[in-house]
C-alpha positions as a printed Julia matrix, in Angstrom:
154×3 Matrix{Float64}:
  20.04  -10.53    7.37
  17.23  -13.09    7.51
  14.97  -10.66    9.48
  15.17   -7.92    6.75
  12.14   -6.81    4.72
  12.23   -5.43    1.26
  10.65   -1.9     1.23
  10.13    0.11   -1.94
  10.75    3.8    -1.82
   7.64    5.8    -2.76
   9.86    8.52   -4.28
  12.53    6.82   -6.32
  11.02    3.28   -6.33
  14.28    1.64   -5.33
  14.17   -1.38   -3.13
  15.62   -1.09    0.37
  16.36   -3.82    2.98
  15.05   -2.8     6.33
  15.34   -4.89    9.47
  11.76   -5.99   10.39
  12.18   -4.72   13.97
  12.93   -1.27   12.64
  10.04   -0.94   10.21
   8.1     1.19   12.72
  10.99    3.62   13.15
  10.24    5.51    9.97
  13.25    4.29    7.97
  14.62    6.34    5.0
  15.63    5.36    1.49
  19.32    4.52    1.06
  19.33    6.0    -2.44
  17.33    9.32   -2.2
  16.94    9.77    1.68
  13.11   10.15    1.65
  10.9     8.32    4.13
  10.19    4.73    3.12
   6.95    4.72    5.1
   5.34    8.25    4.5
   2.29    9.42    6.52
   0.53   10.33    3.27
  -0.67    8.33    0.3
   1.56    8.3    -2.79
   0.56    7.53   -6.42
   1.43    4.36   -8.15
   1.29    3.64  -11.88
   1.77    0.37  -13.92
   5.49    0.94  -14.0
   5.97    1.31  -10.15
   3.03   -0.92   -8.9
   4.81   -4.41   -8.97
   7.85   -3.08   -7.35
   5.68   -1.83   -4.34
   2.98   -4.43   -4.09
   4.5    -7.62   -5.47
   8.27   -7.37   -5.0
   8.26   -5.9    -1.54
   7.46   -7.4     1.88
   6.14   -4.5     3.94
   2.42   -3.93    4.25
   0.91   -1.64    1.51
  -2.71   -0.62    1.36
  -3.75    0.52   -2.23
  -6.8     2.6    -2.95
  -8.05    1.99   -6.52
 -10.09    5.04   -7.48
 -11.09    7.38  -10.46
 -11.32   11.1   -10.5
 -15.03   10.95  -11.83
 -16.11    8.71   -8.92
 -18.15   10.57   -6.26
 -17.59    7.87   -3.44
 -13.83    7.89   -4.32
 -13.55   11.62   -3.92
 -15.54   11.41   -0.72
 -13.32    8.7     0.72
  -9.97   10.59   -0.24
  -9.72   12.69    3.04
 -10.44    9.51    5.05
  -7.67    7.68    3.13
  -5.32   10.45    3.95
  -6.24   10.41    7.61
  -5.78    6.61    7.63
  -2.38    7.0     6.15
  -1.3     9.24    9.19
  -2.75    6.68   11.57
  -1.2     3.63    9.99
   2.3     5.01    9.3
   5.02    3.91    9.43
   3.84    0.3     9.77
   1.7     0.44    6.69
   2.14    2.55    3.59
  -0.87    3.7     1.64
  -0.84    4.33   -2.13
  -3.47    5.27   -4.7
  -3.87    3.95   -8.24
  -6.0     5.99  -10.68
  -7.98    3.39  -12.62
  -8.9     5.87  -15.28
  -5.13    6.44  -16.1
  -4.18    2.86  -15.31
  -7.03    0.92  -16.76
  -4.75   -2.07  -17.75
  -3.52   -2.32  -14.22
  -7.18   -2.22  -12.84
  -8.07   -4.99  -15.25
  -5.05   -7.09  -14.41
  -5.99   -7.03  -10.76
  -9.75   -7.64  -11.43
 -10.82   -4.39   -9.96
 -14.6    -4.31  -10.77
 -15.79   -1.43   -8.61
 -14.38    1.64   -7.08
 -13.19    2.54   -4.72
 -11.58   -0.68   -3.81
  -8.93   -1.13   -1.18
  -6.37   -3.96   -1.57
  -4.05   -4.86    1.19
  -0.66   -6.35    0.12
   2.15   -7.76    2.27
   4.92  -10.3     1.79
   4.53   -9.74   -2.06
   1.01  -10.87   -2.22
  -2.59   -9.74   -1.84
  -3.96  -10.39    1.68
  -7.45   -8.81    1.36
  -9.66   -6.46   -0.63
 -12.68   -4.33    0.28
 -14.94   -2.42   -2.12
 -16.87    0.79   -1.16
 -16.19    4.06    0.52
 -15.22    3.81    4.25
 -14.47    6.43    7.04
 -10.91    6.67    8.21
 -11.42    4.65   11.51
 -12.93    1.84    9.53
 -10.06    1.85    7.06
  -7.59    1.63    9.95
  -9.52   -0.97   11.85
  -9.95   -3.2     8.62
  -6.37   -2.94    7.74
  -5.21   -3.92   11.23
  -7.59   -6.82   11.37
  -6.48   -8.2     8.08
  -2.76   -8.03    9.06
  -3.41   -9.67   12.41
  -5.33  -12.5    10.61
  -2.6   -12.97    8.03
   0.38  -15.36    8.54
   3.56  -13.59    9.67
   5.42  -11.62    6.96
   8.31  -13.66    5.46
  11.3   -11.55    5.01
  12.93  -11.64    1.65
  16.16  -13.57    1.31
């Protein structure tokens, strides 16, 4: 199964092997049956972040935000729209830096909102500042095209 990618479930956080060619077919979790690539952002915390961003292969775009941040709240609907446009190829998640300050510090998040794109278990790119949905989608696709091919887990 050398062409399989590890994809973490946004619901139960279990890791699933998905053939790379089938990632765009909205695969479901082998444990809980929910969509592995939802068309809406899901929340991550310090306990689930590494499973999704660093121990999985498939692309994940994370919005680091805070509930008191005006630009973050303004960008939230655009991020949701981008999730619908990018699913199922890219999953979108949110990290509340107010609740997860240690995680934000660990990743060097200095301003919010900050988008960080992960794939293949590593950070590919980051962008700070609020963006409209179309810009989020274009930026994400451009970063993925510029990145080396995803290496499936063994």
